[in-house]
Short mmCIF file of C-alpha atoms and ligand atoms in Angstrom, two decimals:
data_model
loop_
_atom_site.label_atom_id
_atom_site.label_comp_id
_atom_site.label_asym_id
_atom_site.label_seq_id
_atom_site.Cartn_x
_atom_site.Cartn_y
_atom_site.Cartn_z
CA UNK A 1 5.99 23.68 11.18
CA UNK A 2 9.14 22.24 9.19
CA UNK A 3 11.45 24.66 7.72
CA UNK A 4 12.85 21.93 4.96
CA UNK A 5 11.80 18.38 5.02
CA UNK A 6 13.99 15.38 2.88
CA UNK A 7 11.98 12.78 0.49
CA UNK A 8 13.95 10.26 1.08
CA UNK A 9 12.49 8.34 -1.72
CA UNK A 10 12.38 8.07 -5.97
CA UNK A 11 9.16 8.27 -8.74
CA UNK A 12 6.23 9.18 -8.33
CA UNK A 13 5.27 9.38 -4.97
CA UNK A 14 8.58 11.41 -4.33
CA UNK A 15 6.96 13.85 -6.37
CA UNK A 16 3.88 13.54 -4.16
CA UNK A 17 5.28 14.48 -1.49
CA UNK A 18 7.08 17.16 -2.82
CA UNK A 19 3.91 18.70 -4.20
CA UNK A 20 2.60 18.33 -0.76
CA UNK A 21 5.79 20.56 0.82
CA UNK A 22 5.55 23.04 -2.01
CA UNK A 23 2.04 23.81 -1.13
CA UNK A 24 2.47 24.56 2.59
CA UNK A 25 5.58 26.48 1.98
CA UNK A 26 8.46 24.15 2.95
CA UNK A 27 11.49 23.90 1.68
CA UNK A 28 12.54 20.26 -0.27
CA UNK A 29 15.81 17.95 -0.18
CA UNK A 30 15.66 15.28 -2.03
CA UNK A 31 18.04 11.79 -2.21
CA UNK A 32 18.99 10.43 -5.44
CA UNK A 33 21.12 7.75 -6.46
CA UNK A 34 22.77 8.04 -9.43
CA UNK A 35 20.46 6.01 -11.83
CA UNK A 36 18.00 9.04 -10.78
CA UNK A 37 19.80 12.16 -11.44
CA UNK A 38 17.66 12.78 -14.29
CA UNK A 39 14.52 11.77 -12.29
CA UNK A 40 11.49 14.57 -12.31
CA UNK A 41 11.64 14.75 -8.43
CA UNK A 42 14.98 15.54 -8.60
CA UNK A 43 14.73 18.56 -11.09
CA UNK A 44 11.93 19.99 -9.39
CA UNK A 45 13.43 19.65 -5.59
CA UNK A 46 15.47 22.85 -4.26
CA UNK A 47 17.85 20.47 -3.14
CA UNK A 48 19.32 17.46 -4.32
CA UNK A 49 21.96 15.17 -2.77
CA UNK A 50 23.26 12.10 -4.67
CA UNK A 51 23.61 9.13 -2.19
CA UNK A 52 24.83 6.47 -4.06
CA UNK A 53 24.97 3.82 -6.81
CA UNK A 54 21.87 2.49 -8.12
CA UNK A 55 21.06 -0.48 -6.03
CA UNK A 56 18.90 0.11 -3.61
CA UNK A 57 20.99 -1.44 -0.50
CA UNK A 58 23.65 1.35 -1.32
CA UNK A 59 21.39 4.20 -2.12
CA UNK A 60 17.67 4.39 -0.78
CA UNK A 61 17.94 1.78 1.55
CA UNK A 62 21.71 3.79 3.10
CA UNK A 63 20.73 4.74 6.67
CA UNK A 64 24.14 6.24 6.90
CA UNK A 65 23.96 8.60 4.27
CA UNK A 66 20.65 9.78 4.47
CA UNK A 67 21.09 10.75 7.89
CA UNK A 68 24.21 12.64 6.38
CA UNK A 69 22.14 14.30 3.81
CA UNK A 70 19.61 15.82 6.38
CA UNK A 71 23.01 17.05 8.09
CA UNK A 72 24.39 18.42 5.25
CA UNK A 73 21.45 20.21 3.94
CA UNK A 74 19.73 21.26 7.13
CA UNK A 75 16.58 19.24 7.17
CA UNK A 76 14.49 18.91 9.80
CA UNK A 77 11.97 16.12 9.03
CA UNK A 78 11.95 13.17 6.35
CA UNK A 79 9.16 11.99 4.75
CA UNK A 80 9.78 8.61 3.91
CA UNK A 81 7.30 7.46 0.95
CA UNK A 82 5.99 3.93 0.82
CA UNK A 83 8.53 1.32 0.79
CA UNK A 84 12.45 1.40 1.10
CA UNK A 85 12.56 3.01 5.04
CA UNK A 86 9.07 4.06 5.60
CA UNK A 87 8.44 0.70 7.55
CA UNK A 88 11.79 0.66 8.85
CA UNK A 89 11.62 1.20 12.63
CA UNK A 90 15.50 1.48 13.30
CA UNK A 91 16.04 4.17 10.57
CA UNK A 92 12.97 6.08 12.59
CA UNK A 93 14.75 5.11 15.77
CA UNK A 94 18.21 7.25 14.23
CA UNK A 95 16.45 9.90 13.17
CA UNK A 96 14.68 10.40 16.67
CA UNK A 97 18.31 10.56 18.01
CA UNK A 98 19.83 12.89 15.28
CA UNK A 99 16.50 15.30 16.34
CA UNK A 100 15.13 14.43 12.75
CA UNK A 101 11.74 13.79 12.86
CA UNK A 102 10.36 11.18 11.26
CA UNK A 103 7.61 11.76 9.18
CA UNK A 104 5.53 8.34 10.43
CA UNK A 105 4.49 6.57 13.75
CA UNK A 106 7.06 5.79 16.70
CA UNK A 107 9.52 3.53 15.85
CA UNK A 108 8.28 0.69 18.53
CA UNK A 109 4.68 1.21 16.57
CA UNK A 110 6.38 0.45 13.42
CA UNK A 111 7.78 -2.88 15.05
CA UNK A 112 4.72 -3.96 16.57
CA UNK A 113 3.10 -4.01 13.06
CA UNK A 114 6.27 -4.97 11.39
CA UNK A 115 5.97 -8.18 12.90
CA UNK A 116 2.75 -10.39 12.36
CA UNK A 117 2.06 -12.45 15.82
CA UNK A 118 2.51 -9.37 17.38
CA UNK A 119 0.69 -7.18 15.49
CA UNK A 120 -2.65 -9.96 14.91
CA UNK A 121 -2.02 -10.02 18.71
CA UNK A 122 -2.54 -6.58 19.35
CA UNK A 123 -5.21 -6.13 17.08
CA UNK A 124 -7.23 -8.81 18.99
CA UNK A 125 -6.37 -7.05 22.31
CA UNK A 126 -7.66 -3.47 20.91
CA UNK A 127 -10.79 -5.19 19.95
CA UNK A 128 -9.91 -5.59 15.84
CA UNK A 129 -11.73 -8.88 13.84
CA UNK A 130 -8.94 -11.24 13.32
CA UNK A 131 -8.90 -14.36 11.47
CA UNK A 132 -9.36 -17.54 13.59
CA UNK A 133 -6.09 -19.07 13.78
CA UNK A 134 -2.80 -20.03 16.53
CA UNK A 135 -2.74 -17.43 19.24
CA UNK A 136 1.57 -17.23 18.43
CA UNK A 137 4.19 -19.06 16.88
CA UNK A 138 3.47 -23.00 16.11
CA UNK A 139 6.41 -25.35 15.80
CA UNK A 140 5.32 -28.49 16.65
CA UNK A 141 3.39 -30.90 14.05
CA UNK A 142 1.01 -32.30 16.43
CA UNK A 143 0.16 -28.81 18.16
CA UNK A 144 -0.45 -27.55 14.19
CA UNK A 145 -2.98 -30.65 13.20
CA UNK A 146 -4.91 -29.37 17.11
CA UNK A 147 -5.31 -25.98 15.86
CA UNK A 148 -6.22 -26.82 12.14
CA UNK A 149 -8.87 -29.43 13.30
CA UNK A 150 -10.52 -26.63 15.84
CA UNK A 151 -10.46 -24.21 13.12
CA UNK A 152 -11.27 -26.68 9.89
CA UNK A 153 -9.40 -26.71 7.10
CA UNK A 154 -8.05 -25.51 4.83
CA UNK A 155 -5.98 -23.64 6.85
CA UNK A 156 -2.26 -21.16 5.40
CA UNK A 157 0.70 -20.89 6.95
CA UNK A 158 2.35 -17.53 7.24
CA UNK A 159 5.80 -16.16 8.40
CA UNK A 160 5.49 -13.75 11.17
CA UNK A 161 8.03 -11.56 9.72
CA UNK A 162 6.53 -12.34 6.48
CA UNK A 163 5.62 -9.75 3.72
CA UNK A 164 4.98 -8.70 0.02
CA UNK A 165 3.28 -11.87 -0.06
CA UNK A 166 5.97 -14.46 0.61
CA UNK A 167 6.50 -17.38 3.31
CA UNK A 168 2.32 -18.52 2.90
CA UNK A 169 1.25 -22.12 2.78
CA UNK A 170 -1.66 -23.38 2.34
CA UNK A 171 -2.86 -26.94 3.71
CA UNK A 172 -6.34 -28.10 2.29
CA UNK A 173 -6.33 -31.32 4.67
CA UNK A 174 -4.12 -32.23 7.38
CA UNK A 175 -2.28 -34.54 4.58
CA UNK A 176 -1.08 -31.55 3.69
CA UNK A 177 0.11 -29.53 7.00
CA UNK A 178 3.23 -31.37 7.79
CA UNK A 179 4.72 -30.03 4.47
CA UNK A 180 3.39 -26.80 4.65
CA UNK A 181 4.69 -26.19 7.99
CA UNK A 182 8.17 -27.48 7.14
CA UNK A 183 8.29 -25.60 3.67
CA UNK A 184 6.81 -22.61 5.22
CA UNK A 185 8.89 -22.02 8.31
CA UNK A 186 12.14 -22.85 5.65
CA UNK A 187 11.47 -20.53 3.14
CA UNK A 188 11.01 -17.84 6.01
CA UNK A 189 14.01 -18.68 7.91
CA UNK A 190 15.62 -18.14 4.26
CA UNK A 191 13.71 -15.06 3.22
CA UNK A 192 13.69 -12.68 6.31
CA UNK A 193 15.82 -14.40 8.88
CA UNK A 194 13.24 -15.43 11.01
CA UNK A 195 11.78 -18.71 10.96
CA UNK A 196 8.46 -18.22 13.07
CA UNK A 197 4.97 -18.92 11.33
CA UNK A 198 1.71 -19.30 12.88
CA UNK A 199 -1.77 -21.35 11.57
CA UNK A 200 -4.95 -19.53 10.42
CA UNK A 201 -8.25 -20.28 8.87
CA UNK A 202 -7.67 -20.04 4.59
CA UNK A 203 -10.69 -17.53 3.19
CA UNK A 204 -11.49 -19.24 0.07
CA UNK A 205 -13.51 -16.11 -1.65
CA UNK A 206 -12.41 -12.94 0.64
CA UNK A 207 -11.98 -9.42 -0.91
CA UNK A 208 -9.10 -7.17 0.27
CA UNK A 209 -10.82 -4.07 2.09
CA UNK A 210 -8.30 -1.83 3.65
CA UNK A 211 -9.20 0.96 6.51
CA UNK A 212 -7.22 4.32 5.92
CA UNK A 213 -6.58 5.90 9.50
CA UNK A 214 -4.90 8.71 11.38
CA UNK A 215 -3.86 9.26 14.74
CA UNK A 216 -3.42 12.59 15.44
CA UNK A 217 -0.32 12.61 17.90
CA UNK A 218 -2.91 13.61 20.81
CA UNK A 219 -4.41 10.36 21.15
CA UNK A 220 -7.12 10.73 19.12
CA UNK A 221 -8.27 8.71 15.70
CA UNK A 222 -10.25 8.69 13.01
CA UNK A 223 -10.93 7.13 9.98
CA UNK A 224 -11.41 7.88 6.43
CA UNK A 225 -13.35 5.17 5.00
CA UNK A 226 -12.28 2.19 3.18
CA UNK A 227 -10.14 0.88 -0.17
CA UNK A 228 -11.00 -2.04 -1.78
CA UNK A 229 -7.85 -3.84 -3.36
CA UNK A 230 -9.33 -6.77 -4.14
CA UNK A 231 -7.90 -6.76 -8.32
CA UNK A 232 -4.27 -8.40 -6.77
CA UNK A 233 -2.09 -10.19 -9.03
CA UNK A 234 0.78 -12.48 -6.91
CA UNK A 235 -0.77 -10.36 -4.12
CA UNK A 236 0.05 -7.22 -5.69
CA UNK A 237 -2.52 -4.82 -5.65
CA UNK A 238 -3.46 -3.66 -9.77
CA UNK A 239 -6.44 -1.36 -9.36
CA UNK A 240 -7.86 0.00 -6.15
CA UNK A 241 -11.37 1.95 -5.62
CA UNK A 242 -13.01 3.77 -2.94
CA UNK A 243 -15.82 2.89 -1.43
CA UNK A 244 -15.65 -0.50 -1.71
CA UNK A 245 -18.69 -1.63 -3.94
CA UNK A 246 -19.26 -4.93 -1.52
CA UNK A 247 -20.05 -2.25 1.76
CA UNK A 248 -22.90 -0.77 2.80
CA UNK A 249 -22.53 2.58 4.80
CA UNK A 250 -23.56 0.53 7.95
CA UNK A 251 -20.65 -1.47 8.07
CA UNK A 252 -18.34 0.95 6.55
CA UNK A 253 -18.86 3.54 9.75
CA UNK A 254 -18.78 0.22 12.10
CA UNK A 255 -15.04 -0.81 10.74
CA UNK A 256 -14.55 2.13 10.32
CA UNK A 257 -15.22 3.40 14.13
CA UNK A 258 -13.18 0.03 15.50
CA UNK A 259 -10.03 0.70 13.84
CA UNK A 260 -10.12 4.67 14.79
CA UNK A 261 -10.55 3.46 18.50
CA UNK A 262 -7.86 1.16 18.44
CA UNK A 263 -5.59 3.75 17.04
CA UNK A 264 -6.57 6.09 19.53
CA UNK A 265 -6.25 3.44 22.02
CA UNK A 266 -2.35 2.72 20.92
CA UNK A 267 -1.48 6.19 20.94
CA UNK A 268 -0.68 6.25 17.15
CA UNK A 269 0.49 8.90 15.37
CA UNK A 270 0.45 9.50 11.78
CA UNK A 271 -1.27 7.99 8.80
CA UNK A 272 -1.77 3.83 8.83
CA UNK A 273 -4.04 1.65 7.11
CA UNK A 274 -5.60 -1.67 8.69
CA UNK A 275 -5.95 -4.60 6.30
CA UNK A 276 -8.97 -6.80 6.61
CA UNK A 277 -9.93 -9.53 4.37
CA UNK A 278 -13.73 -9.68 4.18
CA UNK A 279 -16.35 -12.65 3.78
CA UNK A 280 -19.85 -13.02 4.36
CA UNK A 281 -20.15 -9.84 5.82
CA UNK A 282 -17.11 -10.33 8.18
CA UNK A 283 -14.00 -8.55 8.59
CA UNK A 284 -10.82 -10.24 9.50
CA UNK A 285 -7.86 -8.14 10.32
CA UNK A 286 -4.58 -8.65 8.18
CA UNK A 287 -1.88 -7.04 8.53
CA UNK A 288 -1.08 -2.92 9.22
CA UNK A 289 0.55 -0.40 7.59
CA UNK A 290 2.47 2.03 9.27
CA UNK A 291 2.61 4.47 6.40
CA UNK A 292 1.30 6.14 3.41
CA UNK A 293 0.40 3.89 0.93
CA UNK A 294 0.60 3.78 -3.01
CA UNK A 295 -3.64 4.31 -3.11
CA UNK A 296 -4.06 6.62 -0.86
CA UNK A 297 -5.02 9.51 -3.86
CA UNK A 298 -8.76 7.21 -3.83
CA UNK A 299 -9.33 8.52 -0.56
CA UNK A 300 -8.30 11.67 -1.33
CA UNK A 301 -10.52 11.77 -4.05
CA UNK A 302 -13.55 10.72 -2.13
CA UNK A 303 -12.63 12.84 0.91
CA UNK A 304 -10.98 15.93 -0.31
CA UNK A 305 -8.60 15.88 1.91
CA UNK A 306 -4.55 16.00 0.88
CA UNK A 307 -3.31 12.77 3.36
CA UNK A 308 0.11 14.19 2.99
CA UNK A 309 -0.53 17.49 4.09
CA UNK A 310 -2.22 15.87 7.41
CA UNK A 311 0.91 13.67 7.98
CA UNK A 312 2.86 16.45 8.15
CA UNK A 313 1.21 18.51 10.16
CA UNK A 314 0.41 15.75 12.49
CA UNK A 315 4.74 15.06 12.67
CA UNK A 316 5.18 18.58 13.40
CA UNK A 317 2.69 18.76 16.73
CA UNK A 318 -0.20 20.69 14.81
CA UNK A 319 -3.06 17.31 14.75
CA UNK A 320 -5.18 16.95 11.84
CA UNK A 321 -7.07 19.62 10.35
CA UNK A 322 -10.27 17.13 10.28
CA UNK A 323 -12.58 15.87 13.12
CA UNK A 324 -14.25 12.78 12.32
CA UNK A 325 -17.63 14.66 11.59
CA UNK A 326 -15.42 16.43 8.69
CA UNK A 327 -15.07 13.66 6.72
CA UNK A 328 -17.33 13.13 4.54
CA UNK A 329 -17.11 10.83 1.43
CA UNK A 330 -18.46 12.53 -2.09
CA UNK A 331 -18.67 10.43 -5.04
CA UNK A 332 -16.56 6.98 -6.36
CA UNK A 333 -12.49 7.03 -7.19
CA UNK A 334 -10.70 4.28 -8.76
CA UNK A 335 -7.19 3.99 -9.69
CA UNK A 336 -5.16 1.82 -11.99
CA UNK A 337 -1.31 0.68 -11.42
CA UNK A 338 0.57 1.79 -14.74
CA UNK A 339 3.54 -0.61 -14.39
CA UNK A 340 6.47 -0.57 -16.99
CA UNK A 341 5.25 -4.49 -17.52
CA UNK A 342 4.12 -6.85 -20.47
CA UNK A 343 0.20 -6.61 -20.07
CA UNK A 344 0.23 -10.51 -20.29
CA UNK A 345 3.50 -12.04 -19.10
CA UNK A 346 4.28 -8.93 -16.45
CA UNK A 347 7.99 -9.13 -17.18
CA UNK A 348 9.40 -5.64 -16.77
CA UNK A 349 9.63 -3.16 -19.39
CA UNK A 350 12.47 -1.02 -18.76
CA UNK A 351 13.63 1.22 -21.33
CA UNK A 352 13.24 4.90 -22.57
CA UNK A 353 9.47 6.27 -23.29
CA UNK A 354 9.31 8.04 -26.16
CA UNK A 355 6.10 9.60 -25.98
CA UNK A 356 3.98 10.08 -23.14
CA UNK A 357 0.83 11.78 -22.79
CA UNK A 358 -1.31 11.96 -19.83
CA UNK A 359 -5.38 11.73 -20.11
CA UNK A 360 -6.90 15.60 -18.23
CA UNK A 361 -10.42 16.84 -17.74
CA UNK A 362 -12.88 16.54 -14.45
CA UNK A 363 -12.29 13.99 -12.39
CA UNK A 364 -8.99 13.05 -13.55
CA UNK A 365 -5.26 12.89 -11.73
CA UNK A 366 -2.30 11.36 -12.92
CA UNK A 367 0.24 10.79 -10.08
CA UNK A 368 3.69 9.87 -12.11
CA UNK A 369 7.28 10.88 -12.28
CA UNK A 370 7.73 9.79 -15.76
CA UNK A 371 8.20 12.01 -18.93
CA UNK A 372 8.32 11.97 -22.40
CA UNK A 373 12.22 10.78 -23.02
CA UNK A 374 12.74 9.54 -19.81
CA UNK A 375 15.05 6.59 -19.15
CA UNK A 376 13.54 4.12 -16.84
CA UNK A 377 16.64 2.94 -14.83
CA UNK A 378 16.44 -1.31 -14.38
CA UNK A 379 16.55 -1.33 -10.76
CA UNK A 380 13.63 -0.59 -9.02
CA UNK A 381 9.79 -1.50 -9.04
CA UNK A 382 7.86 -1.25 -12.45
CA UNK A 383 5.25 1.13 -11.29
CA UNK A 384 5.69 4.53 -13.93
CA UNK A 385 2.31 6.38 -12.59
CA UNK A 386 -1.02 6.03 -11.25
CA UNK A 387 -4.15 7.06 -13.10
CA UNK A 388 -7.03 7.91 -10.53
CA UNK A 389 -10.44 8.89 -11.84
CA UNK A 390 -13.90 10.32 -9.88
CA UNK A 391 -17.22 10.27 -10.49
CA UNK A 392 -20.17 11.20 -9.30
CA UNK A 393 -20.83 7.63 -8.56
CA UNK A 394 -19.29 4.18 -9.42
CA UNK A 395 -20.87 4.51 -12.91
CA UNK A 396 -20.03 7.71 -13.81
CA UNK A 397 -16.06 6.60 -12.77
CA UNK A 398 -16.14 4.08 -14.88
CA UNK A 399 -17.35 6.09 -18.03
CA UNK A 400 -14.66 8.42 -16.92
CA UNK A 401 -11.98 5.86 -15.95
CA UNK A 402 -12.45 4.53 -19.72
CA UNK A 403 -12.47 7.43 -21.32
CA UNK A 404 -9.32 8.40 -19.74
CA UNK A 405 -7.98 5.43 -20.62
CA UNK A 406 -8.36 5.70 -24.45
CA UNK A 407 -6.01 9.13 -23.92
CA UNK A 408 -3.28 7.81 -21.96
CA UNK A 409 -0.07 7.54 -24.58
CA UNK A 410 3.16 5.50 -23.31
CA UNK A 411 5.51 4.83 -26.40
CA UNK A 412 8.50 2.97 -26.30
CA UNK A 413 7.58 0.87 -23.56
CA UNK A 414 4.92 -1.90 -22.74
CA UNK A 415 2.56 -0.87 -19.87
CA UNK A 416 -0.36 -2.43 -18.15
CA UNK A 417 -2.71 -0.22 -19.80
CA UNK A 418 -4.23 -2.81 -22.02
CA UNK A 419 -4.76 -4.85 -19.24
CA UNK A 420 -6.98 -1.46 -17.77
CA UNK A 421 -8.35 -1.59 -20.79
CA UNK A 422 -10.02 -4.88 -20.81
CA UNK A 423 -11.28 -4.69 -16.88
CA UNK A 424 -13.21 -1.57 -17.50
CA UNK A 425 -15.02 -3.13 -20.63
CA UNK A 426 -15.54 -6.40 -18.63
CA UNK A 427 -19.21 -7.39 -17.03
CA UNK A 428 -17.85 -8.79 -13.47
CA UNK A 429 -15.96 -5.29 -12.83
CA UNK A 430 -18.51 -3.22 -13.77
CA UNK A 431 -20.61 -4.98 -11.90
CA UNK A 432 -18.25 -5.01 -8.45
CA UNK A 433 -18.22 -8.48 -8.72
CA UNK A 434 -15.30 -10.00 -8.12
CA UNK A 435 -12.73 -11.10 -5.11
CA UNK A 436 -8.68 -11.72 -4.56
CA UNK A 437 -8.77 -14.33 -6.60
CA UNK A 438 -10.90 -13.29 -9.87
CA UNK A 439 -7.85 -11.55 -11.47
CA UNK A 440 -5.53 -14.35 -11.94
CA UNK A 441 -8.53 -16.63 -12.62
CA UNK A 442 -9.48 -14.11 -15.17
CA UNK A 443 -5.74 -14.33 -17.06
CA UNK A 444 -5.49 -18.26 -16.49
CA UNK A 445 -8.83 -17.90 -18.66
CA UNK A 446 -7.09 -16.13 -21.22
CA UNK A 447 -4.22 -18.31 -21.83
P1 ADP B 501 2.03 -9.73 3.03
O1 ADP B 501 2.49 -8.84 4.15
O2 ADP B 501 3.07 -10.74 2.64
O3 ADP B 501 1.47 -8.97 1.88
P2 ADP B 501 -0.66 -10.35 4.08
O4 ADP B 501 -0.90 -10.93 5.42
O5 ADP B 501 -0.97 -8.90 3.89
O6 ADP B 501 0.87 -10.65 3.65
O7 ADP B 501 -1.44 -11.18 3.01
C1 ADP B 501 -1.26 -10.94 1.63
C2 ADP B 501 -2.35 -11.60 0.84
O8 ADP B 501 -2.35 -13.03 1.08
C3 ADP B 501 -3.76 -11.16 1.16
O9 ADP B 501 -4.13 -9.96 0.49
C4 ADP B 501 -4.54 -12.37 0.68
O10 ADP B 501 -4.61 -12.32 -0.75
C5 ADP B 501 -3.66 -13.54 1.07
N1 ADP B 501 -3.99 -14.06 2.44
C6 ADP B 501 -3.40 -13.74 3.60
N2 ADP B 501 -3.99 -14.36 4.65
C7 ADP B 501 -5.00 -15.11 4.14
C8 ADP B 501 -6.02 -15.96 4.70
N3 ADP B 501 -6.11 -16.21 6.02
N4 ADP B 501 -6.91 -16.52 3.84
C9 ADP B 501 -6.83 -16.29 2.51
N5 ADP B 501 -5.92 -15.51 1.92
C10 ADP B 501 -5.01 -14.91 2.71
#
């Protein structure tokens, strides 16, 4: 096991992981820049190294000196977080070759992912649903209107090396495709350097249903059940639950055993999740992510099981302290994104909180890294804390989830809490009833 691992990461899910360390005994570095010396994960770490100013390019994002602070302080793994390095193949790459390890898959299974043709292709190759759609890269017009007529339109347009939602185009008729190519294949030359796209069928009423896996360094995999993050606003996931109220436990352990053969199958090690959207009872694979992600704590709450705990131990040689036949899912969790945002407009809302006062009881945990005084430095994401709530069942989680709800005190600040506030009182949620596209149809409604 690791003698002292560095979080080389800021808010809340720093803390996370640090919580994870203190619990199996290991000792904890963490980076800072200097907009976060006040930050909770810093006051609570045994070690702290500042690594820089407060944009991210000079701090979290500094290869350089975060491979000097493991030096420095002795560390012998990193846990990465979500964002800033975790999908970052080269930084795992350095660390393998400074004898770090990397707390996360190989870095050539963080670059087949990291790139879209490639990873759709391999997903199709380990026997994954993916959506219909160009087999690679399309450049040429008259190639594009081929593939759009075979598959019927509409059809989108997205950037190979695309991500966070950017470089997608969608054509509803082939009047359409010639721009959308052009525009598409600009923007994502401009945005990530790379100007590649590729065709595939548009899903006009999908829901976002996400697979959390594991591989467990010995070529095995498993699964633990789905998320569904269908409640996205600009494609950013607002409130994620566990199981997905549009599954049945059929398909759930069919998906389910796919994606833990594939991973098997590609040797993976560590915690990933496979991203399907899902119509008409079909899956069709996404995109993967080669890391923890920010709603992982649903699955924990249906499972039991602490994912960061089994990350680690899977980095340090020990597997996973599950078999598939261990994992068994008890009850409904749901969890809301508290963003530092205008509940309407979602313009950030830095500034300092004044009061803050978290919601407790059963079935409640409040991931956050926030306090009562805190600061909240301008520079990075909005997101302040998580609230996840479980229940017996969906309907007892949603009793709960309000009730929590009413509790939760952020002064000095807006938050998205409102928002939370109005989807657990409305009939379509409670119901399950909704898809990608109901939240921003909801707030057009509104306005
Ligand atoms: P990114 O990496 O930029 O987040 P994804 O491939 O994960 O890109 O897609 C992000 C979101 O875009 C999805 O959650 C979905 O809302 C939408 N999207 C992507 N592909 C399709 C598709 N074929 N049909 C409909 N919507 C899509």
């Amino acid at each position: 096991m690791f003698q002292k691992i560095l979080i080389a990461n800021r808010g809340e899910i720093a803390l996370r992981v640090l919580r994870a360390c203190k619990e199996l005994g290991i000792q904890t570095v963490v980076v800072h820049s200097t907009a976060d010396a006040d930050a909770m994960h810093v006051r609570l770490a045994d070690e702290s190294v500042c690594i820089g100013p407060p944009p991210s390019r000079d701090s979290y994002l500094n290869i350089h000196q975060i491979v000097a602070a493991c030096e420095i302080t002795g560390a012998d793994a990193v846990h990465p977080g979500y964002g800033f390095l975790s999908e970052n193949a080269k930084f795992a790459d350095i660390l393998a070759a400074h004898n770090i390890t990397f707390i996360g898959p190989s870095g050539d299974h963080i670059r087949i992912m990291g790139d879209k043709i490639e990873a759709k292709r391999t997903a199709k190759r380990l026997g994954i649903p993916v959506v219909p759609g160009s087999d690679g890269a399309v450049t040429d017009q008259k190639e594009a209107r081929r593939i759009a007529a075979e598959i019927g339109y509409p059809v989108i347009i997205k950037a190979s090396a695309g991500g966070g939602g950017r470089g997608m185009k969608v054509a509803l008729t082939e009047a359409d495709l010639e721009v959308a190519l052009q525009t598409a294949s600009t923007e994502a030359g401009a945005a990530f350097g790379d100007d590649a796209v590729y065709i595939e069928k548009y899903l006009e009423k999908p829901r976002h249903i996400e697979v959390q896996v594991f591989g467990d360094g010995f070529g095995r995999g498993v699964h633990f059940g789905e998320r569904d993050c269908s409640l996205q606003r600009r494609h950013q996931k607002v409130w994620e639950e566990a199981p997905s109220p549009a599954l049945n436990a059929e398909e759930r352990a069919r998906i389910g055993g796919i994606c833990a053969k594939a991973i098997a199958d590609l040797g993976y090690s560590g915690a990933g999740t496979i991203e399907f959207l899902y119509e008409n009872g079909e899956f069709y694979f996404i995109e993967m992510n080669t890391r923890l992600q920010v709603e992982h704590p649903v699955t924990e709450a249906i499972t039991g099981i602490d994912l960061v705990h089994e990350q680690i131990r899977v980095a340090s040689g020990g597997g996973l302290s599950v078999k598939q036949e261990d994992i068994k899912f008890n009850g409904h969790a749901i969890e809301c994104r508290i963003n530092a945002e205008d509940p309407r407009t979602f313009t950030p809302s830095p500034g300092t909180i004044t009061h803050f006062h978290t919601p407790g009881g059963l079935g409640i945990r409040v991931d956050s890294g926030v306090y009562s005084g805190y600061k909240i430095p301008p520079y990075y994401d909005s997101l302040i804390g998580k609230l996840i709530v479980h229940g017996r069942n969906r309907v007892e989680c949603m009793m709960r989830l309000r009730r929590a709800l009413d509790e939760f005190v952020v002064d000095g600040i807006k938050t998205t809490l409102p928002l939370f506030r109005d989807l657990v009182g409305n009939a379509d949620i409670a119901n399950g009833d909704y898809d990608i596209h109901w939240l921003e149809k909801s707030l057009a409604k509104e306005e």
